[in-house]
Amino acid sequence: MRPFALVHTADQWSRVDHQDTVLERRTGVVRLAGEPEGDSAALPIPLPTPAGLAFDPWCRLFHSVPDEGRIERQLGGAGLGDPFRPLEEQPEPVDVFTVPGAPLGDFAPKPPATALAEPRGLAIDDDGRLFVAETGASRLLIYDLADRRLLRIVPFAEPPVDVATDGETVWVALSGAAELAQLTARGEPRRLPLPAGVGLIDRLAVLPTSELFLLEAAGTPAARVVPFDRPGAAWAVPHATDLEFSGDGVLVVARRPGEDFLRFDSATSQPDDLPRLKARGYDGAGIVHTPSGGLGFWTAAGFRAAVAARIRYRPRGRVITFRLDGGEFQTAWGRLFLDACLPADTDVRVATVTSDEADEDGAARLALVPDVDHRRLVRRAAGREVPYAPPLSGALAAFETYEKPVFAPPGRYLWVSLVFTGKGRSTPRVKSLRIEKPGHELLRRLPKVYSREAPAADFLRRYLAPVDGELGELEGRSFLRRVLLDPWSAPADFLPWLASFLGLVLDERWPLAGRRRLIDEAAWLFRFRGTVPGLERFLAIYLEAKKGAGIRPRLVEHWRLRGLGGMPVGETPGVVTSQAVLGAGFRVGGSVGEPGEIPLPGQGDGFADHAHRFTVVVPAPLTPEDEAVLRHVLDVHRPAHTLYELCSADHGLRVGIGLYLGLSSTVGRGAAFQPLVVGGGAIGTDRLLGQARPGVRPEASRVGRDTRVG
């Protein structure tokens, strides 16, 4: 590939001459300038008591009403049930209470709810624990939302006014204190002094990376946002009432009721390129990050989502690049490539100027070129010009590559003018500009008579540029064909072709990383095909790609269990007896509390029960698709005369079949919960209501706080 002159990064685009265009610093994209619709005026109403909003992992919305001492729960816009009751009167789950001394299954009516003492800030961690800043009682309430019960109470000397969490750790703002509190759902609070020069903190916001931002003097003209680790980068936001991060990491600051929300770049403390957010009906009590990545707020009519203010773009704009250096005198520039997103009714056109003199102002010459002399670009149907380049994804998926020869005589220096046009509702967006230096040399292979005159040579150079481009791309693919033979660099579309060299037919249900790993290790896998290490590794490749590193299956051959309580091998086995033993161990077979031995059930021929049979234990829950993929691998690659069973964490521990640590059982998290099907199981036998949670940790749990006996 020929070298390029590039204008690609945000730093390079900031050096060009912008005329009615702007650079989005966060994305590095150039677009037409525009003006958002006007900022809404603040409503002439007093600020309400600060409240809290939070979404739990099940997309339920929790909204505190401090003046009424309650917390509302909503799902899909509909109210759900009663508010929480005070914690000192709530030793049991909220929904039902077991009557003391009554048989299991007899329930008493739930006591009437009592108001909380001014609940303000709310936060919910990744495990579904709700943290409530009960300001009137100077304490933090922690609820387990899955079990609908109180987890613990954390008292403070100062009233807590707001809470924020990164999913695990929680920060608490304390009224009148020069410090914050930091804790987890089960850990003790730790005090963090506020940065020097920071006054009273009313609101908190935290990124998933645990970067904390503070709102000082909320609701007043002196309000400002303070990064906890960079207090010198604080900036003023008059009358700010709350702050929160959106899904893309932009800091959103809410102001008085009726006013728009402002967006800031948390890294630079500067206003973000994105337009303001309209929040009609905002009550001024608080905002929340929604599961969809946007921002929501509370109104008199219920929950609402903020929307971006509409922008009216300029109809025309121009970008003139800085001087691009070809490196040699009389450089014949080649093709020009532009990565751009052109919505309907928008366009980008290009003009170029060259010179061999460094002191000549080509930008001034380009500024005089009228728009009608700018030439239209052609979209490349084959995508980018880079050989084997994967298609753009994510936010760049809408960008396509456009191409045009450079219409300018040879010269060492090049200036490029891009004219953006639109109709006000949308704008073209440009990400990258690339120009080949030098262009092709096909003119040297033609008789000199065709290029003796400068106009003819210039025409032929441009006329042959597409042909040379096709030849160059074919040559580039040929030169880089080695990437097709490496499973980690070959494009995804080439993987089936590469796998066919090794006799593999790829399963499209496998993740892309798993398919690449499978091809990479295929030679070793075929060498050990049908063996225990070979099958375990084959299954582990899929599980690690789908479930994450560390998920390794265990293949247990049944004949290995003969000495662990299994059946002896023989034609006429005798009666095997067992009795229950408590203390050093517990063996299933006998009856606890009854003396003597009884025969073990299910006796048979040990050879028929154990030979040529094995069990695959997967220490993770499996979806129906996962199980189908693993069974397909076992059916194709196991020895044909063997039989197998597939067990996963969904099945739980199977008493009586064998619980051998490291073989058929694994210490770790329990089985994943599955949807309850009416008629498909019985609660109390093979179905449970609730969620899995960690067990008791020795010397780390206290009876009556996070552990209960019974």
Tab-separated table of C-alpha atoms in Angstrom, residues 47-48 50 202-203 215 217-220 223 237-243 253-257 261 282 284-287:
chain	number	residue	atom	x	y	z
A	47	LEU	CA	-37.433	24.233	44.944
A	48	PRO	CA	-38.907	21.064	46.459
A	50	PRO	CA	-34.501	16.815	47.255
A	202	ASP	CA	-25.737	17.911	48.596
A	203	ARG	CA	-25.541	15.482	45.664
A	215	LEU	CA	-22.391	18.941	43.757
A	217	ALA	CA	-24.354	24.319	47.293
A	218	ALA	CA	-27.126	22.723	45.217
A	219	GLY	CA	-29.974	25.005	44.116
A	220	THR	CA	-28.070	28.244	44.759
A	223	ALA	CA	-23.572	25.812	42.917
A	237	VAL	CA	-23.227	25.561	37.297
A	238	PRO	CA	-25.578	28.142	38.862
A	239	HIS	CA	-28.780	26.747	40.377
A	240	ALA	CA	-27.766	23.102	39.726
A	241	THR	CA	-30.015	20.713	41.664
A	242	ASP	CA	-28.668	17.246	40.784
A	243	LEU	CA	-26.087	15.443	38.648
A	253	VAL	CA	-26.476	18.390	35.438
A	254	ALA	CA	-30.076	19.283	36.231
A	255	ARG	CA	-31.060	22.816	37.189
A	256	ARG	CA	-34.266	24.455	38.400
A	257	PRO	CA	-37.717	23.171	37.363
A	261	PHE	CA	-30.343	19.753	31.582
A	282	TYR	CA	-39.158	18.394	35.806
A	284	GLY	CA	-36.504	19.810	40.529
A	285	ALA	CA	-36.147	16.946	43.025
A	286	GLY	CA	-33.656	14.694	41.199
A	287	ILE	CA	-32.691	12.774	38.049
